[in-house]
XYZ file of C-alpha atoms in Angstrom:
662
model
C 18.032 -3.174 -7.238
C 20.213 -6.384 -6.412
C 23.340 -6.216 -5.793
C 25.835 -9.240 -6.188
C 27.265 -11.300 -2.726
C 30.038 -12.629 -5.000
C 31.207 -11.606 -8.613
C 29.116 -14.075 -11.057
C 29.542 -12.796 -14.371
C 25.126 -13.659 -14.752
C 24.510 -11.720 -11.727
C 26.384 -8.990 -12.638
C 24.638 -8.981 -16.374
C 20.955 -8.964 -14.706
C 21.466 -6.399 -11.877
C 23.464 -4.195 -14.998
C 20.244 -3.922 -16.942
C 17.528 -1.949 -16.487
C 14.488 -4.231 -16.011
C 12.207 -2.266 -18.462
C 14.880 -3.154 -21.099
C 15.091 -6.866 -20.651
C 12.838 -9.022 -22.734
C 9.624 -9.533 -21.088
C 7.570 -12.615 -21.790
C 4.127 -11.449 -20.159
C 1.020 -11.267 -22.137
C -0.986 -11.156 -19.148
C -0.557 -10.899 -15.804
C -2.879 -10.072 -13.066
C -3.862 -10.313 -9.511
C -7.015 -9.030 -9.852
C -6.633 -6.465 -7.687
C -7.095 -3.423 -10.293
C -10.818 -5.005 -10.798
C -14.016 -3.731 -9.253
C -15.199 -5.972 -7.079
C -18.745 -7.784 -7.559
C -20.353 -9.353 -9.987
C -17.764 -9.910 -13.502
C -19.208 -9.223 -16.762
C -16.500 -7.622 -18.994
C -13.634 -7.007 -17.675
C -9.985 -4.868 -19.099
C -6.517 -6.189 -17.946
C -2.938 -5.398 -20.099
C -3.378 -7.087 -23.536
C -6.664 -9.479 -22.501
C -10.258 -9.134 -21.385
C -12.326 -10.858 -19.082
C -15.800 -11.729 -19.916
C -18.209 -14.086 -18.396
C -21.952 -14.573 -18.882
C -24.283 -13.154 -15.620
C -24.141 -15.260 -12.274
C -21.233 -17.025 -13.472
C -18.626 -14.937 -12.111
C -17.515 -12.241 -9.364
C -14.436 -10.065 -8.209
C -14.204 -11.426 -4.497
C -12.474 -9.611 -1.932
C -13.029 -11.326 0.701
C -10.473 -14.278 0.249
C -6.985 -13.843 -1.861
C -3.607 -14.724 -2.420
C -2.662 -11.516 -3.489
C -4.750 -9.052 -1.272
C -7.268 -7.412 -2.109
C -9.284 -9.346 -4.825
C -9.644 -12.623 -6.807
C -11.303 -14.119 -9.181
C -14.647 -16.768 -8.032
C -16.569 -18.727 -10.157
C -19.527 -19.276 -8.277
C -21.288 -22.309 -7.702
C -23.019 -24.111 -10.143
C -22.842 -26.035 -13.751
C -20.387 -25.148 -16.218
C -19.442 -22.224 -15.171
C -17.125 -20.066 -17.277
C -15.222 -17.484 -17.490
C -12.868 -16.722 -21.135
C -9.996 -14.917 -21.236
C -10.099 -12.831 -24.595
C -6.210 -12.393 -26.089
C -6.196 -8.729 -28.252
C -4.489 -10.480 -30.918
C -3.676 -14.303 -31.848
C -0.960 -15.593 -30.724
C 1.073 -19.154 -31.012
C 4.086 -17.175 -29.133
C 2.686 -19.130 -25.722
C 4.890 -20.789 -23.455
C 2.594 -21.378 -20.222
C -0.619 -20.355 -18.044
C 0.489 -19.957 -14.855
C -2.225 -19.459 -11.175
C -3.185 -19.933 -8.052
C -6.139 -22.055 -7.859
C -8.564 -23.393 -4.174
C -12.265 -25.409 -4.693
C -14.591 -23.968 -2.061
C -16.394 -26.921 -0.886
C -15.238 -30.671 -0.398
C -18.919 -32.037 -1.665
C -19.334 -33.418 -4.879
C -20.260 -32.519 -7.551
C -17.061 -31.050 -9.018
C -15.284 -30.114 -11.826
C -12.334 -27.594 -12.777
C -10.334 -26.891 -16.557
C -8.840 -24.799 -19.015
C -9.897 -24.756 -22.711
C -7.724 -22.921 -25.387
C -9.562 -21.332 -28.382
C -7.475 -22.464 -31.146
C -8.742 -21.459 -34.960
C -12.384 -22.221 -34.566
C -12.234 -24.819 -31.942
C -12.238 -25.314 -28.286
C -9.826 -27.677 -27.209
C -8.964 -28.416 -23.439
C -5.472 -27.792 -22.696
C -5.992 -29.453 -18.366
C -7.980 -30.669 -16.233
C -8.409 -29.911 -12.217
C -10.579 -31.951 -10.977
C -8.601 -34.295 -9.180
C -5.314 -31.629 -8.028
C -7.305 -28.350 -6.982
C -7.515 -28.407 -2.918
C -9.349 -27.176 -0.404
C -7.119 -24.209 1.745
C -5.682 -20.542 0.752
C -5.073 -20.874 -2.749
C -3.221 -23.914 -1.896
C -2.899 -24.952 -5.619
C -0.001 -24.054 -7.923
C -1.644 -24.573 -11.082
C 0.630 -24.557 -14.152
C -0.836 -25.459 -18.169
C 1.745 -25.960 -21.265
C 0.597 -24.145 -23.617
C 3.723 -24.431 -26.202
C 2.327 -27.095 -28.548
C -1.207 -25.604 -28.524
C -1.457 -23.781 -31.452
C -2.570 -20.053 -32.186
C -4.860 -19.063 -29.274
C -7.225 -16.330 -28.924
C -9.054 -17.067 -26.105
C -8.958 -19.152 -22.881
C -11.536 -19.752 -20.735
C -11.837 -21.556 -17.196
C -14.455 -23.883 -16.540
C -16.034 -25.048 -13.477
C -19.040 -26.861 -12.458
C -19.752 -26.945 -8.114
C -22.451 -26.816 -5.408
C -24.262 -23.625 -4.932
C -23.150 -20.681 -2.992
C -19.044 -22.398 -3.321
C -17.042 -22.812 -6.986
C -13.310 -21.760 -6.948
C -10.886 -19.330 -6.295
C -8.413 -17.915 -8.896
C -5.246 -15.339 -7.961
C -2.006 -14.562 -9.208
C -2.398 -15.623 -13.005
C 0.044 -15.186 -15.878
C -0.364 -15.260 -19.622
C 3.932 -16.119 -20.919
C 5.884 -16.599 -24.017
C 8.538 -18.135 -24.361
C 11.573 -16.923 -22.701
C 14.486 -18.227 -20.200
C 13.671 -17.118 -16.475
C 15.478 -13.868 -14.763
C 15.289 -13.010 -11.407
C 13.917 -9.362 -11.419
C 13.611 -8.663 -7.800
C 14.400 -10.010 -4.092
C 12.586 -8.756 -0.592
C 11.961 -10.623 2.501
C 10.013 -9.624 5.247
C 9.699 -11.442 8.811
C 6.214 -13.046 10.173
C 4.497 -12.018 12.907
C 2.787 -14.941 14.132
C 4.677 -16.536 17.377
C 7.496 -18.911 17.283
C 5.961 -22.068 19.911
C 7.637 -24.940 21.471
C 6.916 -29.190 20.035
C 7.127 -27.881 16.087
C 8.822 -25.867 12.763
C 7.182 -22.064 12.621
C 8.061 -19.533 9.771
C 11.216 -16.982 11.386
C 11.448 -15.513 7.923
C 10.278 -14.896 4.623
C 12.442 -14.820 0.777
C 10.260 -13.443 -1.830
C 11.868 -13.851 -5.534
C 10.438 -12.444 -7.906
C 10.802 -14.079 -11.614
C 9.793 -13.648 -15.447
C 9.953 -15.892 -17.972
C 9.660 -19.538 -17.612
C 12.144 -21.561 -20.259
C 15.464 -22.877 -17.923
C 13.822 -22.620 -14.798
C 16.175 -21.215 -11.901
C 16.193 -23.233 -8.726
C 17.078 -21.869 -5.355
C 19.789 -23.753 -4.371
C 21.480 -22.533 -0.836
C 20.791 -19.405 1.320
C 22.595 -18.081 3.685
C 20.707 -16.674 7.444
C 21.212 -15.241 10.889
C 19.620 -16.221 13.619
C 19.509 -13.753 16.556
C 17.093 -15.447 19.813
C 16.474 -18.913 21.044
C 16.279 -20.689 18.055
C 17.909 -23.011 14.620
C 16.783 -23.106 10.936
C 16.382 -25.884 10.219
C 14.163 -26.338 6.653
C 12.459 -24.101 3.830
C 9.051 -24.864 1.769
C 7.222 -23.099 -0.822
C 4.457 -20.895 0.843
C 0.841 -22.127 -0.127
C 2.176 -25.401 -0.998
C 4.383 -28.989 -0.817
C 6.592 -30.200 2.382
C 9.238 -28.773 4.284
C 12.974 -29.521 3.340
C 15.515 -29.644 5.093
C 18.603 -27.172 4.614
C 22.394 -28.271 5.866
C 24.225 -26.714 8.599
C 26.557 -24.195 6.864
C 29.515 -25.121 4.597
C 33.140 -22.648 4.929
C 31.028 -19.990 2.236
C 28.524 -19.672 5.107
C 25.744 -20.798 2.718
C 23.611 -23.568 3.977
C 22.081 -25.996 1.108
C 18.331 -26.556 0.326
C 18.005 -30.628 0.644
C 16.109 -30.739 -2.884
C 16.503 -27.809 -4.394
C 13.292 -25.163 -5.023
C 11.849 -24.277 -8.573
C 11.523 -21.077 -8.859
C 7.400 -20.264 -11.274
C 7.497 -16.982 -12.888
C 5.814 -14.519 -10.749
C 6.745 -14.398 -6.802
C 7.155 -17.214 -4.842
C 7.922 -16.604 -1.164
C 9.652 -18.884 0.298
C 9.320 -19.359 4.020
C 12.588 -19.950 6.169
C 11.650 -22.340 8.970
C 13.198 -22.072 12.807
C 12.700 -24.360 15.709
C 12.672 -22.699 19.202
C 15.311 -24.202 22.026
C 13.834 -25.663 24.923
C 15.324 -23.927 27.227
C 13.665 -20.158 26.797
C 13.083 -16.824 28.602
C 8.979 -15.218 27.975
C 10.725 -11.933 27.278
C 12.324 -13.570 24.764
C 12.350 -13.034 21.043
C 13.771 -14.419 17.579
C 15.594 -12.606 14.546
C 16.281 -13.955 11.560
C 17.198 -12.539 8.431
C 18.082 -14.244 5.005
C 21.358 -12.324 3.840
C 22.090 -14.014 0.680
C 20.110 -16.712 -1.824
C 22.032 -19.219 -5.305
C 20.671 -19.731 -7.662
C 21.014 -23.021 -9.764
C 23.609 -20.931 -11.778
C 25.537 -20.544 -9.101
C 24.541 -16.329 -8.652
C 24.825 -15.395 -4.991
C 22.454 -12.328 -5.131
C 21.932 -11.033 -1.612
C 19.060 -10.292 0.011
C 17.998 -6.362 0.490
C 17.608 -5.987 4.334
C 14.973 -6.004 6.588
C 13.135 -2.339 7.080
C 14.569 -0.176 10.082
C 12.247 -0.812 12.997
C 10.931 -4.280 12.011
C 9.673 -6.289 15.225
C 11.615 -9.437 16.246
C 9.286 -12.518 16.866
C 7.562 -13.382 20.156
C 7.803 -16.847 21.940
C 4.517 -18.424 22.356
C 3.227 -21.759 24.317
C 1.585 -24.770 22.616
C -0.980 -25.029 24.991
C -3.017 -27.458 22.872
C -1.860 -28.923 19.717
C -4.464 -31.122 16.563
C -4.430 -34.829 17.655
C -2.699 -34.329 21.485
C -3.908 -37.637 23.936
C -6.613 -38.649 20.671
C -7.976 -35.839 20.768
C -8.982 -34.820 16.679
C -9.183 -30.545 17.770
C -9.093 -28.436 20.870
C -11.227 -24.763 21.181
C -12.743 -22.004 22.682
C -10.487 -20.787 24.782
C -11.014 -19.291 28.509
C -8.350 -18.201 31.033
C -8.369 -17.015 34.152
C -5.800 -15.992 36.975
C -6.827 -16.845 40.902
C -5.419 -15.194 43.996
C -2.011 -16.875 43.976
C -1.165 -15.898 40.487
C -1.959 -19.679 39.068
C -3.726 -19.413 35.255
C -6.202 -21.427 34.170
C -6.417 -21.813 30.761
C -9.775 -24.244 28.818
C -11.090 -25.372 26.229
C -13.070 -27.462 24.587
C -11.926 -31.232 23.359
C -13.881 -32.221 20.762
C -12.784 -36.353 20.518
C -13.890 -37.198 17.330
C -14.153 -34.201 14.515
C -13.471 -30.425 14.588
C -17.337 -29.555 14.480
C -19.586 -28.110 17.579
C -22.201 -29.613 18.816
C -23.717 -32.297 19.414
C -20.968 -34.188 19.351
C -18.542 -35.671 21.800
C -17.586 -32.973 23.198
C -16.113 -32.365 27.129
C -14.254 -29.176 28.503
C -11.237 -29.913 29.941
C -8.299 -27.078 31.335
C -4.441 -26.702 31.880
C -2.751 -25.122 34.942
C 0.185 -22.869 34.504
C 1.847 -21.722 38.241
C 5.094 -19.981 36.288
C 3.147 -17.187 34.227
C 2.165 -19.835 31.449
C 5.538 -20.766 30.322
C 4.719 -24.286 31.235
C 1.348 -25.848 31.294
C -0.068 -28.590 33.482
C -1.565 -31.668 32.234
C -4.583 -31.968 31.204
C -8.183 -31.916 33.471
C -11.620 -33.135 32.719
C -13.782 -29.951 34.551
C -17.058 -30.847 32.601
C -18.100 -34.143 30.978
C -21.891 -35.615 30.954
C -20.879 -39.374 30.696
C -21.741 -41.845 28.476
C -23.383 -41.877 26.196
C -19.984 -39.659 24.709
C -21.161 -39.134 21.415
C -24.624 -38.185 22.080
C -23.551 -36.259 25.904
C -21.384 -33.201 24.973
C -20.794 -30.586 26.755
C -18.666 -27.391 25.468
C -17.966 -23.585 25.151
C -16.433 -23.051 28.343
C -16.921 -19.774 30.381
C -14.485 -19.496 33.147
C -15.543 -17.048 36.522
C -13.737 -16.069 39.263
C -14.512 -15.629 42.981
C -12.173 -12.492 44.389
C -13.871 -12.503 47.591
C -13.173 -16.941 47.873
C -10.851 -17.625 45.080
C -13.659 -20.962 44.393
C -13.523 -20.962 40.049
C -16.514 -21.665 38.068
C -16.582 -23.124 34.847
C -19.735 -23.020 32.578
C -20.775 -24.834 30.377
C -23.969 -25.858 27.116
C -24.997 -29.654 27.737
C -26.568 -31.288 24.556
C -27.692 -34.352 25.101
C -28.850 -35.770 21.563
C -29.614 -33.319 18.784
C -29.537 -29.724 21.141
C -26.554 -27.850 20.290
C -26.823 -24.359 18.633
C -29.284 -25.600 15.136
C -31.406 -28.439 16.776
C -32.357 -26.788 20.669
C -35.878 -26.099 20.610
C -37.937 -24.357 23.142
C -38.801 -26.094 26.423
C -36.433 -26.795 29.202
C -36.186 -30.411 29.763
C -32.893 -31.807 28.143
C -34.644 -34.533 25.651
C -35.800 -30.741 24.534
C -33.610 -27.991 24.408
C -29.320 -27.773 25.970
C -28.473 -27.031 29.200
C -26.506 -24.755 30.981
C -24.557 -26.765 34.031
C -21.494 -25.512 35.675
C -18.986 -26.535 38.183
C -16.420 -25.547 40.296
C -13.283 -25.703 42.178
C -11.945 -25.079 45.826
C -8.593 -26.204 45.531
C -6.956 -24.020 42.137
C -8.799 -26.308 39.221
C -6.887 -29.371 40.309
C -10.367 -30.932 41.210
C -13.665 -30.119 39.718
C -17.061 -30.707 41.058
C -19.905 -32.640 39.759
C -21.916 -30.815 37.249
C -25.100 -28.504 38.258
C -27.435 -28.187 36.113
C -29.343 -24.396 36.197
C -31.185 -24.280 33.121
C -34.720 -23.967 35.470
C -33.672 -21.429 37.123
C -33.247 -19.216 34.231
C -34.574 -20.224 31.018
C -37.159 -18.443 29.595
C -39.412 -22.335 28.106
C -40.019 -20.443 24.715
C -36.700 -19.428 23.902
C -34.838 -22.261 21.893
C -31.157 -22.230 23.639
C -29.923 -20.699 27.133
C -26.373 -20.543 27.362
C -23.254 -19.460 28.700
C -20.840 -16.588 27.272
C -17.940 -18.409 25.979
C -14.770 -16.529 27.410
C -14.951 -15.080 31.876
C -17.448 -13.617 33.859
C -16.297 -11.307 36.680
C -16.164 -10.195 40.117
C -17.853 -6.107 40.318
C -16.852 -4.124 42.778
C -19.837 -4.925 44.703
C -19.335 -8.333 44.817
C -21.908 -9.866 42.134
C -20.284 -12.685 40.126
C -21.819 -12.596 36.575
C -21.119 -13.815 33.233
C -22.147 -13.184 29.651
C -24.439 -15.191 27.798
C -27.113 -15.632 25.250
C -29.737 -16.890 23.788
C -31.803 -18.042 21.170
C -35.642 -16.336 21.093
C -38.678 -18.207 20.131
C -38.358 -17.679 16.675
C -34.888 -18.437 16.619
C -33.122 -15.015 17.064
C -30.194 -14.870 18.765
C -29.440 -12.021 21.881
C -26.264 -11.358 24.093
C -27.124 -10.450 27.498
C -25.720 -11.148 31.410
C -26.383 -13.366 33.640
C -25.242 -12.582 37.803
C -25.294 -14.131 40.785
C -25.100 -11.812 44.412
C -25.143 -14.782 46.982
C -21.206 -16.222 45.629
C -23.451 -18.693 43.531
C -26.026 -19.839 45.507
C -28.484 -18.469 42.485
C -28.369 -17.312 39.275
C -30.515 -14.570 37.363
C -30.409 -13.426 33.765
C -31.471 -10.498 31.838
C -32.237 -8.964 28.848
C -31.530 -8.931 24.933
C -29.269 -6.553 25.081
C -29.160 -6.495 20.998
C -30.702 -9.180 18.695
C -28.701 -10.938 16.134
C -25.430 -10.895 18.645
C -24.386 -14.026 20.185
C -21.091 -14.548 21.815
C -20.412 -11.736 24.187
C -17.695 -10.388 27.289
C -18.158 -8.358 30.267
C -16.445 -5.394 31.769
C -17.636 -3.003 34.309
C -17.024 0.403 33.742
C -15.150 2.835 36.591
C -18.776 4.557 36.921
C -20.141 1.102 38.058
C -22.261 -0.061 34.621
C -21.811 -2.809 32.974
C -20.434 -3.138 29.496
C -20.906 -5.626 26.912
C -19.486 -6.378 24.004
C -20.461 -8.389 21.704
C -19.670 -10.787 18.133
C -22.546 -9.060 15.610
C -23.870 -11.265 12.860
C -24.064 -8.847 10.701
C -20.463 -8.780 10.599
C -17.880 -6.248 9.916
C -17.495 -4.520 13.590
C -18.249 -5.491 17.420
C -22.256 -4.026 18.343
C -21.331 -3.030 22.534
C -23.988 -1.642 24.798
C -23.983 -1.021 28.485
C -26.012 -1.270 31.144
C -26.716 0.277 35.004
C -29.277 -2.083 36.288
C -27.784 -5.734 36.074
C -29.031 -6.337 32.422
C -32.802 -5.275 33.128
C -32.018 -2.284 30.085
C -29.320 -1.549 28.329
C -28.108 1.535 26.127
C -26.458 1.218 23.196
C -22.323 2.442 23.454
C -21.502 5.376 20.930
C -19.520 2.868 19.769
C -21.329 0.021 18.866
C -21.078 -1.193 15.502
C -18.111 1.182 14.719
C -15.124 1.372 17.090
C -13.418 -2.441 16.720
C -13.782 -4.574 12.868
C -14.212 -7.898 13.092
C -15.215 -10.993 10.337
C -18.160 -12.560 12.638
C -16.367 -14.249 15.811
C -15.907 -14.374 19.805
C -13.417 -12.267 21.343
C -11.673 -11.222 25.018
C -12.384 -7.809 27.068
C -10.837 -7.251 30.381
C -9.986 -4.340 32.799
C -6.237 -4.305 33.187
C -5.700 -2.290 36.473
C -2.947 -0.277 37.889
C -4.125 0.605 40.715
C -7.047 0.105 42.740
C -9.973 -1.991 41.554
C -12.089 0.691 39.572
C -9.432 3.333 39.988
C -9.681 5.927 36.499
C -5.690 4.703 35.374
C -7.022 1.255 34.376
C -7.545 0.151 31.225
C -9.500 -2.227 28.943
C -7.431 -4.331 26.740
C -9.645 -6.035 23.816
C -8.316 -8.929 21.902
C -9.842 -10.180 18.197
C -9.446 -11.162 14.662
C -9.079 -7.882 13.444
C -10.225 -7.982 10.271
C -13.982 -6.354 8.936
C -14.596 -9.692 6.941
C -13.953 -13.291 6.829
C -11.596 -15.127 6.706
C -10.565 -14.762 10.291
C -6.838 -13.718 10.896
C -5.048 -10.715 12.467
C -4.921 -11.346 16.203
C -5.118 -7.843 17.980
C -4.602 -6.398 20.788
C -5.903 -3.193 21.502
C -6.485 -0.955 24.433
C -8.807 2.059 25.802
C -7.852 4.287 28.305
C -11.576 6.014 28.305
C -13.067 2.737 29.070
C -13.902 1.519 25.637
C -15.109 5.704 24.138
C -11.704 5.193 22.038
C -8.965 2.411 20.928
C -5.596 2.006 19.926
C -4.126 1.144 16.401
C -3.294 -2.038 18.541
C -0.580 -4.851 18.829
C -0.912 -7.122 16.424
C 0.492 -10.848 17.252
C -0.219 -13.347 15.035
C -1.300 -12.206 10.942
C -2.237 -16.121 9.965
C -5.213 -17.687 8.951
C -7.234 -19.390 12.478
C -10.048 -19.617 14.253
C -10.226 -16.408 15.868
C -10.926 -17.258 19.008
C -9.265 -15.567 22.346
C -8.899 -14.999 26.218
C -7.662 -12.262 28.150
C -6.003 -12.207 31.868
C -4.197 -9.978 33.729
C -1.051 -11.725 35.086
C 0.731 -9.278 36.696
C 1.059 -5.245 37.026
C 3.499 -5.694 33.939
C 1.954 -8.494 32.534
C -0.963 -9.822 30.273
C -1.615 -12.970 29.358
C -3.584 -14.222 26.087
C -4.897 -17.745 25.043
C -6.070 -17.767 21.485
C -6.681 -20.101 18.623
C -3.296 -19.425 16.997
C -2.389 -20.121 13.010
C 0.250 -22.578 14.723
C -1.405 -24.886 17.212
C -4.800 -25.367 17.890
C -4.411 -22.971 21.466
C -1.314 -20.847 22.044
C -0.273 -18.942 25.288
C 1.831 -15.320 24.846
C 2.351 -13.295 27.693
C 2.627 -9.485 26.749
C 4.373 -6.880 28.598
C 1.745 -4.446 28.965
C 4.485 -1.994 28.196
C 4.463 -3.463 24.022
C 0.501 -2.889 24.223
C 0.571 0.297 25.300
C 3.708 1.027 22.410
C 0.979 -0.482 20.259
C 4.117 -3.471 18.909
C 7.467 -2.453 19.143
């Protein structure tokens, strides 16, 4: 029940009327969530039914605005879904939904037709307006002048394996707009430096479309080192500045936000103060909203125990230093406590090798609160467009404090898909490494390790990416991967027992696995935690002979959900190395299917036999790669591909990970 913050008569009338007794303007409302997943032929909703020919549409479960489903018009020519009304209507006002174009390729066409009498007529065309992105196109189709409508149909043309996604569909008859409910949420995303980040979400649900309401002002409380600066509509639209609080405590919105029928998610954005501590937290809440009718409505408080937001540091942003994209994080700590963050500098675009890509590092000597300038660690020289190196893996030798960086060198088209059998740089990708003996300030010239380890029949042999380990026996080891002669990928390990002078490669731990993470278990065996092309969850294997033979771990393909992505696994020491009270820590986008989201850190107190529910760090969409490091006895650091920046760092109290997030 809404509570009037000030005694506006219209608000009192609204609040005093039971929602069930209010005139409902809804003819059809659906988010497709109650429809069975899979191919769509016929499906019933209140007031209508959907029909489609075989191969034209599906109820889709991997991408959605309102979980768990959306409607997917498949790729192909004139894919059609018809919405047949239970009776013809001459009182329709509008049709609204959210749409997402699922390809940048042509041809692309999308329209809505209405059946009036025995004829179809096009009432809306979205060829040029429907955008790529997470249901980023709000669509409103005017129907007031359409006539007596008995059916609507959605028609798209798109390349194979693409199409159009639709969610949150509402077909309305004419009725004045009213607010039906208000709630608020606190986003689980970090508050970073150098930009505006969401600190609160106000969800305003309306019915009706005549005389639409606008959101004109808000009252907001903020605790912590941040100021509220703007608002915007989730899913589309630019940020709108907020004025300073007036005498009534309300902050006017620079351009009032017109409310659509259904749920309107209004993001309140804040900017972090320059002065902060890594342990600071930020808690914002919306207290009151004012509508264009002058109604001031109290916003129900957040649920008890809602955690505040964490602070992070943006290590790389898009366009920084003229670099298009920074990806593939790796993070280690030296004996002196310096954090070294490595990553790809993808100069001209976001794609993988081949391309103009170098490996760079940034250093932090204050636990990750600040990072120094960008330093090149691997650069294979000109011609840069056909001489890239990427996918870094870092390793600190705990006996000498030498830091190694490994990368894949692609001379020409010798990345993941183009590389072929052989050993020469002209034929196949090369595993190279460099090292630093001054904590990452300068790096050696690259050394090529390919000929000493690669089987010539393999199409490709490369490192992790991520981080390696120094074992209790002093062996240096990193995760690695290869594509065999048939192109099937396998995860494996690379190791050295002479401080990196010579290196050896293990056998494949499991087919159809790629990017992996490596730890030593308490009994001295090595655990390899692997990205699995089958999707759904991580594969896990154990070796007792440095990767010559492998056994499947009991948790393989069951314990750690993932939508096919890189992940990070480290040993967190709470006593002497290998002590029984050590923990394993694991980070990844913790969902079984794409898109990658919900970056989460879990712990295991029994060497990976069981795992915690996890501490959610970032619920947003991102590329999903991450790298963990133990900063000190009480703190864990994570460098990851963030929903708010290309790469971000967070310092996490170990106690928070053990508590599961509060």
